[in-house]
Coordinates of C-alpha atoms in Angstrom, one line a residue:
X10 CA -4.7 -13.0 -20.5
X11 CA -7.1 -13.3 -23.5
X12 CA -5.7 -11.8 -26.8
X13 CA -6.5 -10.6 -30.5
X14 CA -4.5 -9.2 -33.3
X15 CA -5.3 -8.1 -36.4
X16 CA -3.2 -6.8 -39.5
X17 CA -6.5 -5.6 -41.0
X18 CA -6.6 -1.2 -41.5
X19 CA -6.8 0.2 -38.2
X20 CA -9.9 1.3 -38.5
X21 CA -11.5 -1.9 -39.9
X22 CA -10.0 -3.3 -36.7
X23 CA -12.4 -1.4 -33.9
X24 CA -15.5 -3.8 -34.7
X25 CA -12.7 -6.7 -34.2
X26 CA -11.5 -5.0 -31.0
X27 CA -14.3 -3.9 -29.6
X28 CA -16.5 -6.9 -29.5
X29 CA -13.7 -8.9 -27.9
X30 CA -13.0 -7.0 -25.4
X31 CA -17.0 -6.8 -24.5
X32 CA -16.8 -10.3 -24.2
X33 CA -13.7 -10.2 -22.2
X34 CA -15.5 -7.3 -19.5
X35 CA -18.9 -9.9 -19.1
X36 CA -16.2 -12.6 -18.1
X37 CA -13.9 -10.5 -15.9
X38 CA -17.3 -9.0 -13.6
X39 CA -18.2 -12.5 -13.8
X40 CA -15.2 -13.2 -11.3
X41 CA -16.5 -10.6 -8.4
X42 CA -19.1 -11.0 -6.0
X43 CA -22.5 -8.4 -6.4
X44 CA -21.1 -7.1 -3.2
X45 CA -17.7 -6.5 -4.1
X46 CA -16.1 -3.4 -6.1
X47 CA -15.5 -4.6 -9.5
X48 CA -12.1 -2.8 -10.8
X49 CA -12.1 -1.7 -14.3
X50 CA -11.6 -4.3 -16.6
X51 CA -7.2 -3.4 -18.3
X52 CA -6.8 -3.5 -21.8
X53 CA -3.4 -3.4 -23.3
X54 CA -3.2 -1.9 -27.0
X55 CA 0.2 -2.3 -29.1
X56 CA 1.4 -1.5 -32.4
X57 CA 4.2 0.2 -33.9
X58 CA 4.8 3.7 -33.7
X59 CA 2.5 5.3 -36.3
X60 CA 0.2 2.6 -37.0
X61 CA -2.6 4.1 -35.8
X62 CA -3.2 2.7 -32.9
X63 CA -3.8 6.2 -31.0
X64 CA -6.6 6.7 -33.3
X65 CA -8.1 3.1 -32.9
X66 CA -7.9 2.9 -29.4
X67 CA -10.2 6.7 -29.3
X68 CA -12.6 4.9 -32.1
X69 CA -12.9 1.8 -29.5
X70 CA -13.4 4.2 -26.6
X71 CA -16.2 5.4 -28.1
X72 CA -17.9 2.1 -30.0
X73 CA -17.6 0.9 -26.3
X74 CA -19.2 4.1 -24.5
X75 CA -22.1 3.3 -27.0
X76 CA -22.7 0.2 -25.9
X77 CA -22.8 1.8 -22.2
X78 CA -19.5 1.0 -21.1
X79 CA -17.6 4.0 -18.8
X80 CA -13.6 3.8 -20.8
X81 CA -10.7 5.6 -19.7
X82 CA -7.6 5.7 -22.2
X83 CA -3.8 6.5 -21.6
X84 CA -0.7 6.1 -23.4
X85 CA 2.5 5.0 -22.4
X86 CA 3.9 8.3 -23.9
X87 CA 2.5 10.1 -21.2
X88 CA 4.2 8.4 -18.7
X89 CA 7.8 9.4 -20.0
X90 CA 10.2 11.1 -17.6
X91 CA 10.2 14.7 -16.9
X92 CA 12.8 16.5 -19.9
X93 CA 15.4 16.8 -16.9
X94 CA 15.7 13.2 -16.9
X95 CA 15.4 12.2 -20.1
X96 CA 18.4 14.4 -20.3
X97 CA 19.4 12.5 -17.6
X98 CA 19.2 9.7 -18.9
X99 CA 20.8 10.3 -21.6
X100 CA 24.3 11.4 -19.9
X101 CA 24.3 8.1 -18.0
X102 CA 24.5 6.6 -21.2
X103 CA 26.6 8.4 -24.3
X104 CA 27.8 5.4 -26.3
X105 CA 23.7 4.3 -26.7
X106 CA 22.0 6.4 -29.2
X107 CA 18.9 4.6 -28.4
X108 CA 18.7 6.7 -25.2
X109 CA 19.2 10.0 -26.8
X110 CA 15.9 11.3 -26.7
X111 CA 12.2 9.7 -25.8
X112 CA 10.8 6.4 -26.7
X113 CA 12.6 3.3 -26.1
X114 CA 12.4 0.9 -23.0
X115 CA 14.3 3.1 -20.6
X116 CA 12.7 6.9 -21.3
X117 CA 9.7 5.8 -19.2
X118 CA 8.8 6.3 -15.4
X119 CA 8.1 3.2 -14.6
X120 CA 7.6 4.5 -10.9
X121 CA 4.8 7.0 -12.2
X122 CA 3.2 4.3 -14.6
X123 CA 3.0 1.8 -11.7
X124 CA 1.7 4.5 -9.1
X125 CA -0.8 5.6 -11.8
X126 CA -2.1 1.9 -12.3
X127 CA -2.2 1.1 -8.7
X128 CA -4.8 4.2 -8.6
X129 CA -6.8 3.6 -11.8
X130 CA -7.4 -0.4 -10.5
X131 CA -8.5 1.1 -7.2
X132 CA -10.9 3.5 -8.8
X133 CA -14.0 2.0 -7.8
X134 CA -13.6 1.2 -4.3
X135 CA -16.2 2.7 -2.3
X136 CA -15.4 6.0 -0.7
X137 CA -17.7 7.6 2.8
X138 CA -20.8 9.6 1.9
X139 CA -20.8 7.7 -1.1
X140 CA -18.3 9.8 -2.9
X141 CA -17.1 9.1 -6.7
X142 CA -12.9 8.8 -6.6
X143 CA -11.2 10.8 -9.4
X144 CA -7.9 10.2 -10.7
X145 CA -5.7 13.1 -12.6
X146 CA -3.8 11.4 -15.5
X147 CA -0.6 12.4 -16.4
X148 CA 0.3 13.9 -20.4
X149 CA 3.5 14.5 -21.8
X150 CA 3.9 17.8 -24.1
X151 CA 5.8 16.3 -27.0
X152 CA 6.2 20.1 -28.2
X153 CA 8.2 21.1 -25.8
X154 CA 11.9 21.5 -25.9
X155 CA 12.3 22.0 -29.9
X156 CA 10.6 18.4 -30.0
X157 CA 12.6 17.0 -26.9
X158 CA 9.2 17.5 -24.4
X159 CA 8.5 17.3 -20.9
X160 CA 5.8 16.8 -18.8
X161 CA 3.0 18.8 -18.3
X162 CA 1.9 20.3 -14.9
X163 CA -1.1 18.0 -13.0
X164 CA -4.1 21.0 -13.1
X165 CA -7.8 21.2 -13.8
X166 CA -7.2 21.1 -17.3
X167 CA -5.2 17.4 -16.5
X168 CA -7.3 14.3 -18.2
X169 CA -9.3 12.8 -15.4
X170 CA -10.8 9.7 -14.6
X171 CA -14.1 9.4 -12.7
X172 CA -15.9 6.4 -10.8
X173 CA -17.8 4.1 -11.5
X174 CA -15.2 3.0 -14.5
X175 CA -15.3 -0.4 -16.6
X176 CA -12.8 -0.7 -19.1
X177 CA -9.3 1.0 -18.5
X178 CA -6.9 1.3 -21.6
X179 CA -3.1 1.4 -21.9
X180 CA -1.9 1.7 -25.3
X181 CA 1.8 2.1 -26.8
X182 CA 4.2 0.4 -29.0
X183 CA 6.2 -1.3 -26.6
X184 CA 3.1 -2.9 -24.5
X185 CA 3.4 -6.1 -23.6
X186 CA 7.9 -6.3 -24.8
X187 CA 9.3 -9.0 -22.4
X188 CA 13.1 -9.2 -22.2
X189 CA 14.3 -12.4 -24.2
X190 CA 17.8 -13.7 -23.9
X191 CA 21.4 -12.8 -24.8
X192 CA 21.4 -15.2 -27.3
X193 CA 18.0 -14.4 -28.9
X194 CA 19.5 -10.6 -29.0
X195 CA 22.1 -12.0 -31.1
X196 CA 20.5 -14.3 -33.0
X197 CA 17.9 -11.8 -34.1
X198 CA 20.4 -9.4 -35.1
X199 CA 22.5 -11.5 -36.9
X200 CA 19.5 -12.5 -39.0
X201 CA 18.3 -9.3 -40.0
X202 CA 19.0 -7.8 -43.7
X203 CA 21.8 -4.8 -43.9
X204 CA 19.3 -2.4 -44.2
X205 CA 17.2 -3.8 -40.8
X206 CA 17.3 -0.5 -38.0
X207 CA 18.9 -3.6 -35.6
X208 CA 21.7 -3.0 -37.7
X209 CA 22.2 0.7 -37.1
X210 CA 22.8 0.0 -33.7
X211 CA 25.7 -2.7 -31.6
X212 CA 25.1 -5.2 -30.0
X213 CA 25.5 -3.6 -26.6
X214 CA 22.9 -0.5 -27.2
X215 CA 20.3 -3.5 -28.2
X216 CA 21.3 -5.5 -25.1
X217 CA 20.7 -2.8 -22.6
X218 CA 17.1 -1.7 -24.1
X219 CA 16.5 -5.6 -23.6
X220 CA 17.0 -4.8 -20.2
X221 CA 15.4 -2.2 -19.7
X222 CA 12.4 -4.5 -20.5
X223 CA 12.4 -6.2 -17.2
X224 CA 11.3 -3.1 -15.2
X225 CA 8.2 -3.1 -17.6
X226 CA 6.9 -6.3 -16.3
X227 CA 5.4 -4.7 -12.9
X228 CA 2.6 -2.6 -15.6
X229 CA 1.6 -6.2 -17.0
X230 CA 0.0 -8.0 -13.7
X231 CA -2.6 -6.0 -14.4
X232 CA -4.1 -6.5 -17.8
X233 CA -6.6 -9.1 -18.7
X234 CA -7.0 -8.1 -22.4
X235 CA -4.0 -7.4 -25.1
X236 CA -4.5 -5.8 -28.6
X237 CA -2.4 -5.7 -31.1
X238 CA -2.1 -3.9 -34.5
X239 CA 0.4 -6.0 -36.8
X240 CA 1.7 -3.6 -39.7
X241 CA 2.0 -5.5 -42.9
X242 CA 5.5 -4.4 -43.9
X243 CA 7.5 -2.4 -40.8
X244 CA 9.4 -0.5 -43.0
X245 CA 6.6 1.6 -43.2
X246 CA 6.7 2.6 -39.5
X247 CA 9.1 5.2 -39.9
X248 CA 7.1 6.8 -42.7
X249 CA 4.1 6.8 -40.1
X250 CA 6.3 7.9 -37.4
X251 CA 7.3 11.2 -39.8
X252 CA 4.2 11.9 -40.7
X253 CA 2.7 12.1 -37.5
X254 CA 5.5 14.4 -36.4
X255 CA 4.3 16.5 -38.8
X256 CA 1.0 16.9 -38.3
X257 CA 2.0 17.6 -34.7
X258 CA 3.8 20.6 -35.7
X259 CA 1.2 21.8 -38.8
X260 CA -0.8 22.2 -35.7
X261 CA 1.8 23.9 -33.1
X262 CA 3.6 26.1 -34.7
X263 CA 6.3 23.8 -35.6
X264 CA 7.2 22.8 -32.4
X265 CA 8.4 19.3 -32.8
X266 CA 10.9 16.4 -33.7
X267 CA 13.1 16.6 -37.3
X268 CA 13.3 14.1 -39.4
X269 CA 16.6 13.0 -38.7
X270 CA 15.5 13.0 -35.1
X271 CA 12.4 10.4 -35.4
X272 CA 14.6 8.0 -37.5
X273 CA 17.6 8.6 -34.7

């Protein structure tokens, strides 16, 4: 897998981005045969929550649609569960706070995520009469629920993807988290300051997020490219994280998460 990172301001880091992962397509259609069905070329983009990453990885789409390359984009938010079983979720696990709501390893359909990349790599296989395949993307309504969301309805209005496509990418905060072990859990929470969020939380919650990792891994096979935004100072990512809640809800009404609820 061929990686960057940058801790430069988000935007500053599309040029960075972009040119890489040109590079990185010229190499991958280099591995197909003329007469074979290139897939799109997978891109994984990660940074914290509020770090701008949503907006780079639009900015990239388009710096690489003017250099004539056909993008799709999705986010991992998207591919949460339905609100039923989030609150599913979490009632299976009360003593975890982690699980209370959307976002960590664990609120995802891994299912749907996998289905969904199986379809988007498949894209350009040739259909008969030399018919283009199209692909309806799942989207998760954050503003649903007082904040809680749920996901939306597949319809005409659903984000679609259309053949032939190049470059396909995945972005979210968690992109690319591995499990690590028991000890390593320990060890990183025993070394944080008092004031470090590992330390809001026992050993145990931590422990099964870290577990929760290993269903991830299936998404990964696929990517050829990873991105990274690297904040300079992570306290900051709950600031971000607050503020983008509320610009989501200047814009709908107030529909959204509380404070208490993003920092929960």
């Amino acid at each position: 897998m061929a990686s960057t990172s940058t801790a430069k301001a988000p935007l500053q880091a599309v040029d960075v981005f972009g040119q890489h992962v040109v590079l990185q397509l010229k190499l991958f259609r280099s591995r197909f045969s003329a007469c074979t069905a290139t897939p799109p070329l997978f891109v994984a983009m990660q940074g914290p929550q509020g770090s701008g990453k949503t907006t780079v990885t639009r900015t990239l789409a388009q710096y690489l649609k003017s250099s004539g390359v056909s993008v799709g984009v999705l986010s991992t938010d998207d591919l949460y569960h339905t609100h039923q079983n989030l609150r599913r979720v979490a009632g299976e696990n009360p003593t975890n706070p982690l699980l209370s709501g959307r976002g960590q390893p664990g609120t995802h359909d891994v299912q749907l995520g996998t289905q969904t990349l199986e379809q988007v790599y498949a894209i350009n296989s040739p259909l008969p009469n030399d018919e283009r395949a199209s692909i309806r993307l799942p989207v998760f309504d954050k503003s649903l629920f007082h904040g809680e969301g749920d996901r939306a309805p597949l319809s005409d209005a659903s984000p679609t993807l259309t053949a032939p496509l190049d470059v396909f990418i995945l972005e979210g905060w968690s992109m690319g988290f591995s499990p690590i072990t028991l000890a390593e859990v320990e060890a990183k929470r025993n070394a944080s300051g008092p004031h470090s969020p590992l330390q809001r939380y026992s050993l145990d919650a931590l422990l099964q997020i870290n577990r929760n990792l290993e269903a991830y891994k299936a998404w990964y096979a696929r990517f050829s490219v990873f991105l990274q935004i690297r904040p300079t100072d992570l306290s900051n990512v709950y600031v971000w994280r607050t503020q983008q809640e509320h610009a989501m809800k200047a814009g709908n009404g107030g529909q959204g998460m509380s404070d208490d609820g993003v920092r929960a």
